[in-house]
XYZ file of C-alpha atoms in Angstrom:
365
model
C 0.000 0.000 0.000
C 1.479 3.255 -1.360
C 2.133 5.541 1.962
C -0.229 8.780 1.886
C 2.651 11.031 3.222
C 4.601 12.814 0.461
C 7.262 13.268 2.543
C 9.999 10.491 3.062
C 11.328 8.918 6.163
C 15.094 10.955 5.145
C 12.746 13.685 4.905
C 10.520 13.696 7.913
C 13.824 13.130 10.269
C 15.684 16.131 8.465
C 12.565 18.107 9.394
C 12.620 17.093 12.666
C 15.736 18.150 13.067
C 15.169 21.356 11.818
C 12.104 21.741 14.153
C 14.692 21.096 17.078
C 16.972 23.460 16.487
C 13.748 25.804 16.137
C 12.143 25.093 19.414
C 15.747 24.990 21.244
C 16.815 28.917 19.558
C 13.206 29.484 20.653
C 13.575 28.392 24.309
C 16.958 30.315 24.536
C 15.167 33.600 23.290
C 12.284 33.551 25.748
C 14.650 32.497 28.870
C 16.184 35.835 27.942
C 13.629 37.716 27.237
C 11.656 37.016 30.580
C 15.228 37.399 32.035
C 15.131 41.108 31.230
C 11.102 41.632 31.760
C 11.870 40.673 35.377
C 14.526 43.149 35.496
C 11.653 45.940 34.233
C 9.703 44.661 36.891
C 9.979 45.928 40.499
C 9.301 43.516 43.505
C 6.246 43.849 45.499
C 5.766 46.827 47.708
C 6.120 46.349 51.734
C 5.302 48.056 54.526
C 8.237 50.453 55.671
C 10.568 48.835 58.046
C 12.273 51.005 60.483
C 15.751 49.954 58.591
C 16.677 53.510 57.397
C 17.599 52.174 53.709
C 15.759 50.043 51.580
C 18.503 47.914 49.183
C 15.863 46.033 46.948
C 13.538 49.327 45.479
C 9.607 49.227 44.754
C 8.348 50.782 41.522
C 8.840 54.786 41.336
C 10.902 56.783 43.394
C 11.982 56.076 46.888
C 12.736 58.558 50.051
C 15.700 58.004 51.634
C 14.850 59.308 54.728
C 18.948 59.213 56.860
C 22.096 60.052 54.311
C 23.950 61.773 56.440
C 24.115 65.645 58.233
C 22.192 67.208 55.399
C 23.063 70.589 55.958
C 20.566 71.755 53.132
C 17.759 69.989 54.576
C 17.098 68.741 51.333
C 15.094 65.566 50.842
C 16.782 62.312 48.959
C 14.741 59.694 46.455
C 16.067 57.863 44.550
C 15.484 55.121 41.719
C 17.082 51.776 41.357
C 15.968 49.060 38.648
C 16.067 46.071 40.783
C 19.347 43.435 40.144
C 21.150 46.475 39.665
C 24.659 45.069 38.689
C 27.759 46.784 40.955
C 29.576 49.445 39.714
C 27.104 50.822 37.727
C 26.671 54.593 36.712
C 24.439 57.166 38.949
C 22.706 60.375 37.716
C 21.713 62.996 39.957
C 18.795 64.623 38.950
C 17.910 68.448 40.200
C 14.885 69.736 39.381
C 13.370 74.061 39.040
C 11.371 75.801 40.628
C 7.782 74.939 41.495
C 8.898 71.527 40.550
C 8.849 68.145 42.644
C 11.068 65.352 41.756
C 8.334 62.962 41.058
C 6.687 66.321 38.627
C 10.321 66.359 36.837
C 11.225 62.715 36.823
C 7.855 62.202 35.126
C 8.724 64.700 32.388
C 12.135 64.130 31.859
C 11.583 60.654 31.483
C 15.193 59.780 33.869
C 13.742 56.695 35.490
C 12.416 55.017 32.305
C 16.246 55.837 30.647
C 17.650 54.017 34.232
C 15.330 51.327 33.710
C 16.238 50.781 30.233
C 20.150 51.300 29.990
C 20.972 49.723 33.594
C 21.840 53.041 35.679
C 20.581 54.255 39.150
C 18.889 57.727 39.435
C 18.951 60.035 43.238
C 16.770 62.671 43.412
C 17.635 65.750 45.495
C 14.465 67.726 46.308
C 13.862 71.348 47.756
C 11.754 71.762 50.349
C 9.448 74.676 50.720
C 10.952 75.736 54.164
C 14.486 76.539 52.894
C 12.817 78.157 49.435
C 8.870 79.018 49.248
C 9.408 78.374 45.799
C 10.831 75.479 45.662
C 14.247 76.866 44.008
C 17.901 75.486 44.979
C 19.440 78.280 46.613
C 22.209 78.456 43.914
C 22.684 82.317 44.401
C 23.519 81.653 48.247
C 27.523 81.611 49.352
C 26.308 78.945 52.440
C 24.757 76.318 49.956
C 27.541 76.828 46.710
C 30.456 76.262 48.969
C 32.370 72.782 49.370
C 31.462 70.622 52.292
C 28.368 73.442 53.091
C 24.770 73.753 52.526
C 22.490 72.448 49.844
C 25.772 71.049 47.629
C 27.070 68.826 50.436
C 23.659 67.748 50.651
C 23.702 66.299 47.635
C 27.551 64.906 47.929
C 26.225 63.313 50.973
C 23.335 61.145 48.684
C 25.876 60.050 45.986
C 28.010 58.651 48.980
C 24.530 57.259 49.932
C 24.010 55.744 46.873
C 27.871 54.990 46.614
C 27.621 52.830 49.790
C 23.962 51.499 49.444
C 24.627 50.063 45.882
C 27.695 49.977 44.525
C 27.789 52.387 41.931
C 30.479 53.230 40.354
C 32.552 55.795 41.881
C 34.073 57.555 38.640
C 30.867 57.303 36.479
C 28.701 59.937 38.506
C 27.102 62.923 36.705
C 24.551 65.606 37.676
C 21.976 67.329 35.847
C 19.288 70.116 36.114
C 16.673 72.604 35.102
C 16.743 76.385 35.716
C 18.006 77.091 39.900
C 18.284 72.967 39.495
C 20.325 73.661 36.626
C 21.940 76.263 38.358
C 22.966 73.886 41.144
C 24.269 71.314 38.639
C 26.764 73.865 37.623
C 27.808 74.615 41.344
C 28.084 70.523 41.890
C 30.467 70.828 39.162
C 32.351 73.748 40.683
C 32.298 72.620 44.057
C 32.984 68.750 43.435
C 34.964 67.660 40.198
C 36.381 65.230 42.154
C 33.030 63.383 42.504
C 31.153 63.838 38.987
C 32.303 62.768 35.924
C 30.012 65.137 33.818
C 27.042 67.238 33.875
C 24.166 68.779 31.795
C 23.153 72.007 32.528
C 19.493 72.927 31.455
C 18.718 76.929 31.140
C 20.791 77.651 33.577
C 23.163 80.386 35.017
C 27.199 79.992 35.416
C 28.586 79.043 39.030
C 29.345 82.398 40.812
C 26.834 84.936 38.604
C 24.808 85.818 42.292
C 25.323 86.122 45.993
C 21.965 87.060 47.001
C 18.653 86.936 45.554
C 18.792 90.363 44.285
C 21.682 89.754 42.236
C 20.131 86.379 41.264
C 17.006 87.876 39.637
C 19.286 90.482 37.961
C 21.560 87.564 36.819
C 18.336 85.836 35.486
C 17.806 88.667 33.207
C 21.137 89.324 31.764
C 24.472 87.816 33.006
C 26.886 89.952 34.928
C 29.865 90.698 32.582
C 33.244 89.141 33.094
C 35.723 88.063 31.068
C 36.284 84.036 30.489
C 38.930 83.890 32.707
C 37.422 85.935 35.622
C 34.499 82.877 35.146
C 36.354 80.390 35.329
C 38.772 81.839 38.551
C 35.338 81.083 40.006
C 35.232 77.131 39.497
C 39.239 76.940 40.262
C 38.793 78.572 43.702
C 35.777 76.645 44.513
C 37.377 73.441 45.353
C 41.103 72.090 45.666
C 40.990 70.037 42.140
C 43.205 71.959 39.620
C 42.565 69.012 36.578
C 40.760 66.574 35.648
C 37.357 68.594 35.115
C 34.051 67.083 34.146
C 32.986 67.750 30.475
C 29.425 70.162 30.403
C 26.833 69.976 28.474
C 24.288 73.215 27.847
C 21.283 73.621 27.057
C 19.261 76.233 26.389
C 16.532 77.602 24.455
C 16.722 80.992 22.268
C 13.401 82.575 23.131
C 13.702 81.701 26.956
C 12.518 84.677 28.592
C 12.995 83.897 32.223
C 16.480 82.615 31.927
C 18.362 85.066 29.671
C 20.478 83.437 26.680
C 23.261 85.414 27.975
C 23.619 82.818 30.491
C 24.771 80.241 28.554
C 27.291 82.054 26.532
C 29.082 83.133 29.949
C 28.313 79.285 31.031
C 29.920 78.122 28.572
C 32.982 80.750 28.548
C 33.759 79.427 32.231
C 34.242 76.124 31.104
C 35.882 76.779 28.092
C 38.629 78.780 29.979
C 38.398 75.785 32.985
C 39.119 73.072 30.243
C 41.856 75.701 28.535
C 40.026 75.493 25.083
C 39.728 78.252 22.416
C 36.370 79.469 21.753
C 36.302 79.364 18.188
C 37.389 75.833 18.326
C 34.082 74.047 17.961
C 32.317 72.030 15.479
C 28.822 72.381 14.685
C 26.402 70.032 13.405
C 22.380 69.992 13.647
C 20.709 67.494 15.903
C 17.223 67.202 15.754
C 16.660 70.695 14.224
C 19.089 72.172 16.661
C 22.625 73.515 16.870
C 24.756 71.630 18.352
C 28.404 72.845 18.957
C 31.263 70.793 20.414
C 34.524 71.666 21.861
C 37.235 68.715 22.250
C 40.309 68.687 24.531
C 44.111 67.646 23.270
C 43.132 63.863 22.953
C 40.203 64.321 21.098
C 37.502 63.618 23.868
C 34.277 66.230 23.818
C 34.682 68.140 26.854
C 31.937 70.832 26.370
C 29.105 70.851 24.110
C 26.322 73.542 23.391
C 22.695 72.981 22.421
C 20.821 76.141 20.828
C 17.224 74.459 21.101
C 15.885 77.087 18.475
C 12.459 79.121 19.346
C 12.297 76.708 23.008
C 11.431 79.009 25.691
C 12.038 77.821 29.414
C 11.895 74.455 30.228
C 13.546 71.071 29.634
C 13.523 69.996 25.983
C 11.528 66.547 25.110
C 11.024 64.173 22.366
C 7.827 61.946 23.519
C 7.824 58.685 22.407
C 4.506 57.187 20.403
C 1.845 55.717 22.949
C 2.714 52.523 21.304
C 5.861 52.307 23.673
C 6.971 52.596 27.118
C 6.074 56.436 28.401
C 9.082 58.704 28.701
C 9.394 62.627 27.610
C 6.066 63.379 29.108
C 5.352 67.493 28.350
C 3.907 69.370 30.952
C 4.833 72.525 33.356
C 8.748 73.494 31.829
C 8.758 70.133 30.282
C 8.701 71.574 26.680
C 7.863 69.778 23.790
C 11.149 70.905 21.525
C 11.484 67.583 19.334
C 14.899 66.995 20.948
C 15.104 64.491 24.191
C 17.650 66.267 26.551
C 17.604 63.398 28.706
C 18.139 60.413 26.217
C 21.351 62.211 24.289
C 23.045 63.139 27.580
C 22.977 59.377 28.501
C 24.276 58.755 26.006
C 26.932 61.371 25.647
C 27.314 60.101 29.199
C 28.238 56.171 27.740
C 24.753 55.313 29.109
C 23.627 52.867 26.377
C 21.302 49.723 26.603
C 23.100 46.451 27.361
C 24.362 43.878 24.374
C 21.562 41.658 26.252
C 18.894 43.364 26.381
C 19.340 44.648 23.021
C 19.607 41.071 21.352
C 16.395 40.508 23.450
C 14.796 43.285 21.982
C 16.164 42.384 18.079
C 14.902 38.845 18.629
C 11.483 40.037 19.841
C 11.095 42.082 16.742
């Protein structure tokens, strides 16, 4: 009796075969896959203990209620992806006025990029006792001065964070918006023995107030100095003479509360810090925007300039479609500008998804 297959024995094993090696690349693919979902995934939620650190993190941001003396009486959260591996990279977040860290870490989209690349996020918050506006108090000698006030504060989480989970030591970097962008540049000033880089966000150049009259003067148009009398500033604020962090600024061309001006003497503080000539750049367009960089002897980018053209005050975004995971959410100075601040200082910053859970990703699609 003729056999109804049309397939022959040879033929039917080579296909099983085939399925095998199928089903096994299959198995290998989903093993990884829900390998990296559970790292998306934060454990369960307890009650608080009375333990004054928490070392396994619930979803969102978490107060850290003891990091230290806290001079600034500043509050600490902070956001870990849970298996965080050891020695990896922190970003300190600071965010403007009338803003909350939750309102800023929403917009910016920080905790989703920490999430994603493998990074943990701290959070230093203002309180409304120290500022009724919420505003780092950047233009104050007591909180811009090494081991004093609101910066020490913030040294104070990173050796938190430093001890709590094993980040890495020389790949710490600070960022902010407006005063909190402000304060970034004063972390930079007063510590560039702790952060590898920063991004400074319509902000003002370390030094440019001592009191808030000054301040809201400064806001308005930069005091004049020369490069050099700027950057004297950074190289008496703390005992590191090399070595500086790179700086990254942005800022938007039709900001009216911040004044332009600011980032031009911003950036001619660093330039003379990092001993590089100001007409030494190249410029490309990112996004729709100017983007300038400045490199040191060995080639590296030290500073950088983004001109985020016809952006008023705020932190630029780039919202993602619904159809993925939320991050670059607009809203109060979270500006719509086509350009996601947060995403290309990671990865100026090396801050780039994993060879794992990009293969994941590829094998998904």
């Amino acid at each position: 009796m003729r056999s109804r297959f049309i397939f022959s024995l040879s033929d039917m094993f080579k296909q099983h075969r085939r399925w095998g090696k199928t089903i096994a690349k299959a198995v290998k693919v989903t093993r990884k896959a829900l390998v990296a979902t559970a790292a998306t995934k934060s454990p369960v939620s307890k009650p608080a203990a009375k333990s004054r650190s928490v070392t396994r993190p619930a979803a969102g941001l978490q107060e850290v209620k003891a990091f230290g003396s806290n001079p600034g009486r500043l509050r600490m959260l902070r956001y870990v992806p849970a298996d965080l591996p050891k020695k990896s990279p922190l970003v300190v977040v600071l965010h403007g006025c009338q803003q909350t860290a939750e309102a800023y870490d929403l917009g910016s989209g920080w905790s989703t990029l920490a999430r994603e690349r493998g990074f943990a996020v701290v959070y230093a918050e203002q309180k409304r006792s120290n500022n009724g506006n919420l505003c780092f108090n950047w233009f104050r000698p007591s909180n811009v001065t090494r081991d004093r006030g609101e910066v020490m504060s913030i040294r104070q989480m990173v050796a938190k964070m430093a001890s709590a989970h094993g980040i890495d030591r020389k790949r710490v970097f600070v960022t902010g918006l407006s005063a909190g962008g402000a304060m970034a540049a004063a972390m930079l000033a007063t510590y560039p023995d702790v952060f590898r880089g920063g991004g400074v966000i319509a902000g003002l150049p370390y030094g440019a107030a001592r009191d808030v009259h000054r301040a809201l003067s400064a806001m308005k148009s930069t005091p004049e100095r020369a490069g050099q009398e700027w950057g004297d500033l950074v190289r008496a604020a703390s005992p590191v003479k090399r070595d500086f962090p790179t700086v990254s600024i942005w800022h938007g061309t039709k900001d009216h509360t911040v004044s332009l001006s600011n980032a031009d003497a911003l950036l001619q503080q660093w330039l003379d810090v990092h001993g590089l000539d100001s007409d030494a750049y190249t410029q490309n367009e990112v996004d729709g925007h100017v983007h300038r960089v400045w490199k040191d002897a060995e080639g590296r980018t030290a500073i950088e300039l983004y001109l985020i053209d016809g952006m008023g005050h705020g932190t630029p975004l780039k919202p993602r479609p619904a159809s993925r995971v939320k991050a670059d959410t607009p809203g109060p100075y979270m500006l719509d500008a086509g350009i996601s601040s947060s995403m290309h200082l990671a990865t100026a910053w090396g801050l780039k998804k994993s060879p794992l859970v990009s293969a994941v990703k590829q094998a998904a699609e």
